[in-house]
Amino acid sequence: MSGLALLATLVLSACGSDPAPSAAPSAASSATTQRDPAVARVGYFGGTNLWTLAQNSNAVSDSLKGIGGSVEWNGPFAPTEASEAAKAGRIDFTSNSVATFFNEAASGSNLVAFALSLNNGDNQGIVVRNKAGIATVADLAGKRVAVSTPGSTGEYVLLAALESAGLKAGDVKIVHIANPADGVSALASGDVDALATWDNYFASAQLVKDTSVLTTNAKTKARNWSLFVVTRSFLDAHPASVKAVFDGLVNQAKQIRANPDIEKKARLASGQPANLVDIVLGFDPVEVVAINDEILSQIKEVGEQTVRFGFRKSVPDLSKNYVDVTTLGK
């Protein structure tokens, strides 16, 4: 997944927009074991991701049923569409990236992060054309490198790699291509020398003839995680349901780690080619974790990194846009 779709990424039914964010909810807001017959409206992205896998397995639905609630699935949506739909009150839950999280916090958004997809970062990286003469990250100097939109996951992947080699954005020719799939096509046609991308697009780029993986976030120690978010109004009104959704996602991630064939079958059933699926299944599977103090400190480190990259002037106050879901009901 999907997943820092840095300034890019990571979701929708009927009610007014949420009020401006308030202080983080009290830990004593509601017991997670209480009955809460709410309908959790989830906005999911296209393709195969943790939300869609949880939809197939009923992991989230079963968790909500345990407290008398239910789930309504909406989608598929593009990441930016999902976030806007959530902010407009048409859905309650979706995903976005760590970088998008900074943008939401800086703008006083009503979206609150409650969980994070943690992996080692080998699902994001840079693929190069073999004939471009790029053997190391330093060799990217002067080359044409495709990324998605400005400040997106692709651009973050690239700049994190450049930083690891002592280079800056101005040392390469960045080509912004809004549709990540078109970035893969540009690599295949030779319009660019390299492509910085993520997840399925990263796998697709590896299938382009005469290309090689130059580096990954796992090698550069870059953190570009995907976050699960909920609207402030739903969190304040239904903390038990938020905890139940979290528990369902945790369970789904554990199922996939224990049995990768679950994801493989889902991807093949959706029509994804077997060679692509094999690459994706080789990525480090995610673990869904709560945003505790340790995770938050790592997120802030990413924020400091993006300031160095020029994506923002400072790291915003994050206190009103996250909750440690494990504290709900205590």
mmCIF file of C-alpha atoms in Angstrom:
data_model
loop_
_atom_site.group_PDB
_atom_site.id
_atom_site.type_symbol
_atom_site.label_atom_id
_atom_site.label_comp_id
_atom_site.label_asym_id
_atom_site.label_seq_id
_atom_site.Cartn_x
_atom_site.Cartn_y
_atom_site.Cartn_z
ATOM 1 C CA MET A 1 0.000 0.000 0.000
ATOM 2 C CA SER A 2 -0.559 1.797 0.244
ATOM 3 C CA GLY A 3 1.107 4.133 1.583
ATOM 4 C CA LEU A 4 4.854 8.807 2.626
ATOM 5 C CA ALA A 5 2.955 9.334 -0.524
ATOM 6 C CA LEU A 6 4.599 12.485 0.406
ATOM 7 C CA LEU A 7 2.360 15.383 -0.171
ATOM 8 C CA ALA A 8 0.553 13.103 -2.309
ATOM 9 C CA THR A 9 -1.361 10.826 -0.992
ATOM 10 C CA LEU A 10 -3.829 8.465 0.725
ATOM 11 C CA VAL A 11 -11.063 7.722 0.618
ATOM 12 C CA LEU A 12 -17.102 8.417 1.185
ATOM 13 C CA SER A 13 -22.054 9.224 2.082
ATOM 14 C CA ALA A 14 -24.158 11.973 3.694
ATOM 15 C CA CYS A 15 -23.604 14.547 6.389
ATOM 16 C CA GLY A 16 -22.217 18.002 6.779
ATOM 17 C CA SER A 17 -18.571 18.845 7.127
ATOM 18 C CA ASP A 18 -16.866 18.367 10.480
ATOM 19 C CA PRO A 19 -16.194 21.207 12.869
ATOM 20 C CA ALA A 20 -12.676 22.533 13.246
ATOM 21 C CA PRO A 21 -10.387 20.143 15.142
ATOM 22 C CA SER A 22 -10.538 20.348 18.883
ATOM 23 C CA ALA A 23 -8.201 19.078 21.543
ATOM 24 C CA ALA A 24 -7.360 15.381 21.514
ATOM 25 C CA PRO A 25 -10.191 13.344 23.045
ATOM 26 C CA SER A 26 -10.064 12.453 26.685
ATOM 27 C CA ALA A 27 -8.680 9.012 27.458
ATOM 28 C CA ALA A 28 -11.842 8.393 29.410
ATOM 29 C CA SER A 29 -14.098 9.197 26.472
ATOM 30 C CA SER A 30 -15.674 5.769 26.094
ATOM 31 C CA ALA A 31 -15.033 2.146 26.906
ATOM 32 C CA THR A 32 -13.949 0.211 23.831
ATOM 33 C CA THR A 33 -16.051 -2.749 24.989
ATOM 34 C CA GLN A 34 -19.297 -0.780 25.129
ATOM 35 C CA ARG A 35 -21.937 -1.256 22.471
ATOM 36 C CA ASP A 36 -21.732 1.337 19.722
ATOM 37 C CA PRO A 37 -24.212 0.741 16.874
ATOM 38 C CA ALA A 38 -22.495 3.214 14.578
ATOM 39 C CA VAL A 39 -21.907 2.755 10.857
ATOM 40 C CA ALA A 40 -18.238 3.276 10.013
ATOM 41 C CA ARG A 41 -18.014 4.610 6.455
ATOM 42 C CA VAL A 42 -14.663 3.609 4.975
ATOM 43 C CA GLY A 43 -13.217 5.135 1.803
ATOM 44 C CA TYR A 44 -10.666 2.849 0.163
ATOM 45 C CA PHE A 45 -8.226 3.209 -2.739
ATOM 46 C CA GLY A 46 -8.174 1.228 -5.955
ATOM 47 C CA GLY A 47 -6.101 -1.923 -6.246
ATOM 48 C CA THR A 48 -5.285 -4.344 -3.472
ATOM 49 C CA ASN A 49 -4.539 -2.826 -0.080
ATOM 50 C CA LEU A 50 -5.203 -3.490 3.589
ATOM 51 C CA TRP A 51 -8.654 -1.923 3.435
ATOM 52 C CA THR A 52 -9.743 -4.053 0.472
ATOM 53 C CA LEU A 53 -8.269 -7.198 2.011
ATOM 54 C CA ALA A 54 -10.111 -6.444 5.258
ATOM 55 C CA GLN A 55 -13.272 -5.946 3.236
ATOM 56 C CA ASN A 56 -12.845 -9.371 1.615
ATOM 57 C CA SER A 57 -12.134 -11.139 4.913
ATOM 58 C CA ASN A 58 -14.698 -9.214 7.014
ATOM 59 C CA ALA A 59 -11.919 -8.439 9.516
ATOM 60 C CA VAL A 60 -13.186 -4.894 10.116
ATOM 61 C CA SER A 61 -16.840 -5.846 9.843
ATOM 62 C CA ASP A 62 -16.504 -8.641 12.399
ATOM 63 C CA SER A 63 -14.650 -6.382 14.816
ATOM 64 C CA LEU A 64 -17.389 -3.744 14.597
ATOM 65 C CA LYS A 65 -20.117 -6.358 14.980
ATOM 66 C CA GLY A 66 -18.594 -7.234 18.328
ATOM 67 C CA ILE A 67 -19.781 -3.861 19.668
ATOM 68 C CA GLY A 68 -23.001 -3.719 17.671
ATOM 69 C CA GLY A 69 -21.634 -1.609 14.825
ATOM 70 C CA SER A 70 -21.218 -2.093 11.083
ATOM 71 C CA VAL A 71 -19.130 -0.903 8.148
ATOM 72 C CA GLU A 72 -20.053 0.739 4.851
ATOM 73 C CA TRP A 73 -17.451 0.507 2.075
ATOM 74 C CA ASN A 74 -17.047 3.404 -0.365
ATOM 75 C CA GLY A 75 -14.692 3.502 -3.338
ATOM 76 C CA PRO A 76 -12.384 3.025 -4.981
ATOM 77 C CA PHE A 77 -11.021 6.562 -4.751
ATOM 78 C CA ALA A 78 -7.787 8.301 -5.593
ATOM 79 C CA PRO A 79 -5.884 9.286 -2.422
ATOM 80 C CA THR A 80 -6.514 13.011 -2.718
ATOM 81 C CA GLU A 81 -10.197 12.422 -3.494
ATOM 82 C CA ALA A 82 -10.522 10.234 -0.422
ATOM 83 C CA SER A 83 -9.048 12.808 1.921
ATOM 84 C CA GLU A 84 -11.284 15.538 0.524
ATOM 85 C CA ALA A 85 -14.347 13.310 0.821
ATOM 86 C CA ALA A 86 -13.519 12.610 4.459
ATOM 87 C CA LYS A 87 -13.052 16.290 5.221
ATOM 88 C CA ALA A 88 -16.382 17.016 3.526
ATOM 89 C CA GLY A 89 -18.119 14.502 5.821
ATOM 90 C CA ARG A 90 -18.979 11.925 3.162
ATOM 91 C CA ILE A 91 -16.882 9.187 4.787
ATOM 92 C CA ASP A 92 -15.397 8.600 8.229
ATOM 93 C CA PHE A 93 -12.222 6.585 7.601
ATOM 94 C CA THR A 94 -9.525 6.425 4.941
ATOM 95 C CA SER A 95 -5.746 6.403 4.511
ATOM 96 C CA ASN A 96 -3.086 8.927 3.629
ATOM 97 C CA SER A 97 0.655 9.345 3.943
ATOM 98 C CA VAL A 98 2.872 10.730 6.672
ATOM 99 C CA ALA A 99 3.569 13.773 4.520
ATOM 100 C CA THR A 100 -0.092 14.350 3.870
ATOM 101 C CA PHE A 101 -0.527 14.097 7.631
ATOM 102 C CA PHE A 102 1.779 17.114 8.020
ATOM 103 C CA ASN A 103 -0.256 19.067 5.482
ATOM 104 C CA GLU A 104 -3.512 18.227 7.251
ATOM 105 C CA ALA A 105 -2.095 19.288 10.610
ATOM 106 C CA ALA A 106 -0.717 22.528 9.174
ATOM 107 C CA SER A 107 -4.099 23.425 7.670
ATOM 108 C CA GLY A 108 -6.132 22.692 10.811
ATOM 109 C CA SER A 109 -7.794 19.710 9.146
ATOM 110 C CA ASN A 110 -10.441 17.577 10.854
ATOM 111 C CA LEU A 111 -8.603 14.338 9.989
ATOM 112 C CA VAL A 112 -7.012 12.447 12.875
ATOM 113 C CA ALA A 113 -4.419 9.694 12.392
ATOM 114 C CA PHE A 114 -5.077 6.665 14.600
ATOM 115 C CA ALA A 115 -2.782 3.955 13.184
ATOM 116 C CA LEU A 116 0.204 3.438 10.930
ATOM 117 C CA SER A 117 1.311 0.745 8.457
ATOM 118 C CA LEU A 118 4.851 -0.096 9.480
ATOM 119 C CA ASN A 119 7.331 -1.889 7.233
ATOM 120 C CA ASN A 120 11.013 -1.595 6.317
ATOM 121 C CA GLY A 121 10.482 0.571 3.226
ATOM 122 C CA ASP A 122 11.562 -1.883 0.537
ATOM 123 C CA ASN A 123 8.288 -1.231 -1.310
ATOM 124 C CA GLN A 124 9.450 2.264 -2.340
ATOM 125 C CA GLY A 125 12.510 3.132 -4.340
ATOM 126 C CA ILE A 126 14.168 4.153 -7.583
ATOM 127 C CA VAL A 127 14.312 2.122 -10.792
ATOM 128 C CA VAL A 128 16.788 3.120 -13.514
ATOM 129 C CA ARG A 129 17.315 2.327 -17.174
ATOM 130 C CA ASN A 130 20.379 0.128 -17.536
ATOM 131 C CA LYS A 131 21.669 2.170 -20.479
ATOM 132 C CA ALA A 132 21.542 5.432 -18.505
ATOM 133 C CA GLY A 133 24.883 4.826 -16.811
ATOM 134 C CA ILE A 134 23.505 4.963 -13.273
ATOM 135 C CA ALA A 135 25.271 2.535 -10.951
ATOM 136 C CA THR A 136 25.025 4.531 -7.710
ATOM 137 C CA VAL A 137 22.737 7.225 -6.351
ATOM 138 C CA ALA A 138 25.499 9.754 -6.991
ATOM 139 C CA ASP A 139 25.234 8.888 -10.704
ATOM 140 C CA LEU A 140 21.747 10.420 -10.766
ATOM 141 C CA ALA A 141 23.394 13.858 -10.999
ATOM 142 C CA GLY A 142 22.275 15.486 -14.240
ATOM 143 C CA LYS A 143 19.826 12.672 -15.053
ATOM 144 C CA ARG A 144 16.105 12.924 -15.753
ATOM 145 C CA VAL A 145 14.170 11.392 -12.866
ATOM 146 C CA ALA A 146 10.401 11.035 -12.930
ATOM 147 C CA VAL A 147 8.357 11.508 -9.756
ATOM 148 C CA SER A 148 4.646 12.121 -9.249
ATOM 149 C CA THR A 149 3.294 15.469 -8.083
ATOM 150 C CA PRO A 150 5.496 18.005 -6.239
ATOM 151 C CA GLY A 151 6.028 16.915 -2.648
ATOM 152 C CA SER A 152 4.640 13.459 -3.403
ATOM 153 C CA THR A 153 5.872 10.056 -2.314
ATOM 154 C CA GLY A 154 7.952 9.791 -5.457
ATOM 155 C CA GLU A 155 9.668 13.096 -4.819
ATOM 156 C CA TYR A 156 10.279 12.176 -1.191
ATOM 157 C CA VAL A 157 11.822 8.833 -2.234
ATOM 158 C CA LEU A 158 14.117 10.650 -4.648
ATOM 159 C CA LEU A 159 15.216 13.412 -2.284
ATOM 160 C CA ALA A 160 15.805 10.981 0.571
ATOM 161 C CA ALA A 161 18.058 8.967 -1.719
ATOM 162 C CA LEU A 162 19.870 12.083 -2.941
ATOM 163 C CA GLU A 163 20.418 13.220 0.647
ATOM 164 C CA SER A 164 22.011 9.851 1.453
ATOM 165 C CA ALA A 165 24.526 10.508 -1.322
ATOM 166 C CA GLY A 166 25.182 14.154 -0.452
ATOM 167 C CA LEU A 167 23.168 15.505 -3.387
ATOM 168 C CA LYS A 168 20.237 17.938 -3.578
ATOM 169 C CA ALA A 169 17.157 18.313 -5.743
ATOM 170 C CA GLY A 170 18.908 20.777 -8.031
ATOM 171 C CA ASP A 171 21.533 18.184 -8.910
ATOM 172 C CA VAL A 172 19.028 16.164 -10.975
ATOM 173 C CA LYS A 173 16.389 17.001 -13.570
ATOM 174 C CA ILE A 174 13.115 16.253 -11.801
ATOM 175 C CA VAL A 175 10.212 15.434 -14.124
ATOM 176 C CA HIS A 176 6.801 15.670 -12.457
ATOM 177 C CA ILE A 177 4.238 13.234 -13.867
ATOM 178 C CA ALA A 178 0.940 13.361 -11.988
ATOM 179 C CA ASN A 179 -0.210 9.824 -12.817
ATOM 180 C CA PRO A 180 2.309 7.322 -11.375
ATOM 181 C CA ALA A 181 1.378 4.790 -14.056
ATOM 182 C CA ASP A 182 2.455 7.315 -16.691
ATOM 183 C CA GLY A 183 5.780 7.542 -14.886
ATOM 184 C CA VAL A 184 6.304 3.836 -15.508
ATOM 185 C CA SER A 185 5.500 4.403 -19.201
ATOM 186 C CA ALA A 186 7.992 7.283 -19.364
ATOM 187 C CA LEU A 187 10.669 4.990 -17.975
ATOM 188 C CA ALA A 188 9.828 2.299 -20.515
ATOM 189 C CA SER A 189 9.908 4.728 -23.436
ATOM 190 C CA GLY A 190 13.207 6.289 -22.403
ATOM 191 C CA ASP A 191 11.695 9.728 -21.790
ATOM 192 C CA VAL A 192 13.325 9.620 -18.351
ATOM 193 C CA ASP A 193 16.426 7.886 -17.035
ATOM 194 C CA ALA A 194 14.956 6.869 -13.697
ATOM 195 C CA LEU A 195 11.689 6.685 -11.776
ATOM 196 C CA ALA A 196 11.167 7.197 -8.032
ATOM 197 C CA THR A 197 7.917 5.563 -6.974
ATOM 198 C CA TRP A 198 6.144 3.167 -4.616
ATOM 199 C CA ASP A 199 4.168 -0.049 -4.160
ATOM 200 C CA ASN A 200 2.557 -1.466 -7.337
ATOM 201 C CA TYR A 201 4.183 1.227 -9.490
ATOM 202 C CA PHE A 202 7.577 0.281 -8.068
ATOM 203 C CA ALA A 203 6.885 -3.354 -8.917
ATOM 204 C CA SER A 204 5.639 -2.433 -12.410
ATOM 205 C CA ALA A 205 8.785 -0.396 -13.082
ATOM 206 C CA GLN A 206 10.903 -3.423 -12.228
ATOM 207 C CA LEU A 207 9.139 -5.342 -15.001
ATOM 208 C CA VAL A 208 10.197 -2.779 -17.624
ATOM 209 C CA LYS A 209 12.814 -4.333 -19.906
ATOM 210 C CA ASP A 210 16.453 -3.402 -19.241
ATOM 211 C CA THR A 211 15.885 -1.698 -15.890
ATOM 212 C CA SER A 212 17.336 -2.225 -12.415
ATOM 213 C CA VAL A 213 16.489 -1.203 -8.865
ATOM 214 C CA LEU A 214 18.966 1.472 -7.798
ATOM 215 C CA THR A 215 17.918 1.848 -4.160
ATOM 216 C CA THR A 216 14.963 1.592 -1.781
ATOM 217 C CA ASN A 217 13.762 3.396 1.312
ATOM 218 C CA ALA A 218 14.998 0.405 3.290
ATOM 219 C CA LYS A 219 18.538 1.245 2.164
ATOM 220 C CA THR A 220 18.306 5.004 2.621
ATOM 221 C CA LYS A 221 16.464 4.680 5.965
ATOM 222 C CA ALA A 222 13.671 6.892 4.638
ATOM 223 C CA ARG A 223 10.280 6.503 6.304
ATOM 224 C CA ASN A 224 7.266 6.929 4.089
ATOM 225 C CA TRP A 225 4.514 5.136 5.903
ATOM 226 C CA SER A 226 0.818 5.020 5.249
ATOM 227 C CA LEU A 227 -1.523 6.253 7.966
ATOM 228 C CA PHE A 228 -5.100 5.333 8.767
ATOM 229 C CA VAL A 229 -7.216 8.390 9.536
ATOM 230 C CA VAL A 230 -10.658 9.132 10.931
ATOM 231 C CA THR A 231 -12.653 12.343 11.057
ATOM 232 C CA ARG A 232 -12.622 14.263 14.320
ATOM 233 C CA SER A 233 -16.425 14.171 14.605
ATOM 234 C CA PHE A 234 -16.571 10.381 14.276
ATOM 235 C CA LEU A 235 -13.706 9.914 16.739
ATOM 236 C CA ASP A 236 -15.332 12.152 19.334
ATOM 237 C CA ALA A 237 -18.737 10.476 18.950
ATOM 238 C CA HIS A 238 -17.611 6.848 18.496
ATOM 239 C CA PRO A 239 -14.223 6.127 20.088
ATOM 240 C CA ALA A 240 -15.191 2.475 20.624
ATOM 241 C CA SER A 241 -15.808 2.080 16.900
ATOM 242 C CA VAL A 242 -12.436 3.633 16.070
ATOM 243 C CA LYS A 243 -10.758 1.118 18.375
ATOM 244 C CA ALA A 244 -12.765 -1.689 16.750
ATOM 245 C CA VAL A 245 -11.676 -0.619 13.255
ATOM 246 C CA PHE A 246 -8.072 -0.519 14.487
ATOM 247 C CA ASP A 247 -8.398 -4.020 15.937
ATOM 248 C CA GLY A 248 -9.787 -5.283 12.621
ATOM 249 C CA LEU A 249 -6.894 -3.790 10.658
ATOM 250 C CA VAL A 250 -4.344 -5.221 13.114
ATOM 251 C CA ASN A 251 -5.928 -8.647 12.725
ATOM 252 C CA GLN A 252 -5.924 -8.389 8.926
ATOM 253 C CA ALA A 253 -2.236 -7.455 8.826
ATOM 254 C CA LYS A 254 -1.394 -10.376 11.103
ATOM 255 C CA GLN A 255 -3.313 -12.747 8.824
ATOM 256 C CA ILE A 256 -1.335 -11.579 5.791
ATOM 257 C CA ARG A 257 2.010 -11.883 7.555
ATOM 258 C CA ALA A 258 1.110 -15.421 8.648
ATOM 259 C CA ASN A 259 -0.300 -16.433 5.270
ATOM 260 C CA PRO A 260 0.865 -14.345 2.250
ATOM 261 C CA ASP A 261 -1.331 -16.463 -0.024
ATOM 262 C CA ILE A 262 -4.299 -14.401 1.201
ATOM 263 C CA GLU A 263 -2.924 -11.338 -0.544
ATOM 264 C CA LYS A 264 -1.627 -13.323 -3.506
ATOM 265 C CA LYS A 265 -5.031 -14.822 -4.252
ATOM 266 C CA ALA A 266 -6.717 -11.419 -3.937
ATOM 267 C CA ARG A 267 -4.265 -9.803 -6.324
ATOM 268 C CA LEU A 268 -4.494 -12.576 -8.897
ATOM 269 C CA ALA A 269 -8.292 -12.538 -8.646
ATOM 270 C CA SER A 270 -8.264 -8.814 -9.415
ATOM 271 C CA GLY A 271 -6.406 -9.501 -12.660
ATOM 272 C CA GLN A 272 -2.893 -8.471 -11.648
ATOM 273 C CA PRO A 273 -0.226 -10.398 -13.602
ATOM 274 C CA ALA A 274 1.547 -13.156 -11.710
ATOM 275 C CA ASN A 275 5.029 -11.669 -12.229
ATOM 276 C CA LEU A 276 3.890 -8.361 -10.737
ATOM 277 C CA VAL A 277 2.249 -10.108 -7.795
ATOM 278 C CA ASP A 278 5.438 -12.053 -7.097
ATOM 279 C CA ILE A 279 7.407 -8.807 -6.781
ATOM 280 C CA VAL A 280 4.800 -7.167 -4.539
ATOM 281 C CA LEU A 281 4.620 -10.233 -2.298
ATOM 282 C CA GLY A 282 8.378 -9.977 -1.894
ATOM 283 C CA PHE A 283 8.024 -6.609 -0.137
ATOM 284 C CA ASP A 284 8.163 -6.551 3.644
ATOM 285 C CA PRO A 285 4.544 -7.060 4.816
ATOM 286 C CA VAL A 286 3.100 -4.268 6.919
ATOM 287 C CA GLU A 287 2.293 -4.305 10.596
ATOM 288 C CA VAL A 288 -0.493 -2.029 11.834
ATOM 289 C CA VAL A 289 0.582 -0.146 14.956
ATOM 290 C CA ALA A 290 -0.846 2.561 17.189
ATOM 291 C CA ILE A 291 0.695 6.029 17.130
ATOM 292 C CA ASN A 292 2.382 6.060 20.514
ATOM 293 C CA ASP A 293 5.149 8.407 21.671
ATOM 294 C CA GLU A 294 7.881 6.358 19.949
ATOM 295 C CA ILE A 295 6.090 6.270 16.597
ATOM 296 C CA LEU A 296 5.220 9.958 16.880
ATOM 297 C CA SER A 297 8.878 10.864 17.433
ATOM 298 C CA GLN A 298 9.797 8.991 14.248
ATOM 299 C CA ILE A 299 7.047 10.783 12.339
ATOM 300 C CA LYS A 300 8.455 14.091 13.561
ATOM 301 C CA GLU A 301 11.881 13.052 12.255
ATOM 302 C CA VAL A 302 10.300 12.604 8.845
ATOM 303 C CA GLY A 303 8.831 16.080 9.211
ATOM 304 C CA GLU A 304 12.268 17.526 9.874
ATOM 305 C CA GLN A 305 13.530 15.712 6.812
ATOM 306 C CA THR A 306 10.817 17.215 4.621
ATOM 307 C CA VAL A 307 11.710 20.676 5.928
ATOM 308 C CA ARG A 308 15.263 20.058 4.699
ATOM 309 C CA PHE A 309 13.798 19.015 1.352
ATOM 310 C CA GLY A 310 11.900 22.299 1.087
ATOM 311 C CA PHE A 311 8.440 20.723 1.246
ATOM 312 C CA ARG A 312 7.482 22.941 4.173
ATOM 313 C CA LYS A 313 8.988 25.687 6.298
ATOM 314 C CA SER A 314 8.534 23.946 9.637
ATOM 315 C CA VAL A 315 7.076 20.838 11.239
ATOM 316 C CA PRO A 316 3.500 21.683 12.254
ATOM 317 C CA ASP A 317 1.937 21.007 15.633
ATOM 318 C CA LEU A 318 0.635 17.445 15.356
ATOM 319 C CA SER A 319 -1.072 17.219 18.745
ATOM 320 C CA LYS A 320 -4.623 17.780 17.457
ATOM 321 C CA ASN A 321 -4.322 15.437 14.493
ATOM 322 C CA TYR A 322 -3.412 12.110 16.044
ATOM 323 C CA VAL A 323 -4.665 9.855 18.807
ATOM 324 C CA ASP A 324 -3.058 6.880 20.537
ATOM 325 C CA VAL A 325 -5.906 4.484 19.820
ATOM 326 C CA THR A 326 -4.844 2.161 22.626
ATOM 327 C CA THR A 327 -5.883 4.820 25.150
ATOM 328 C CA LEU A 328 -9.490 4.999 23.959
ATOM 329 C CA GLY A 329 -11.831 3.860 26.680
ATOM 330 C CA LYS A 330 -9.254 3.720 29.432
#
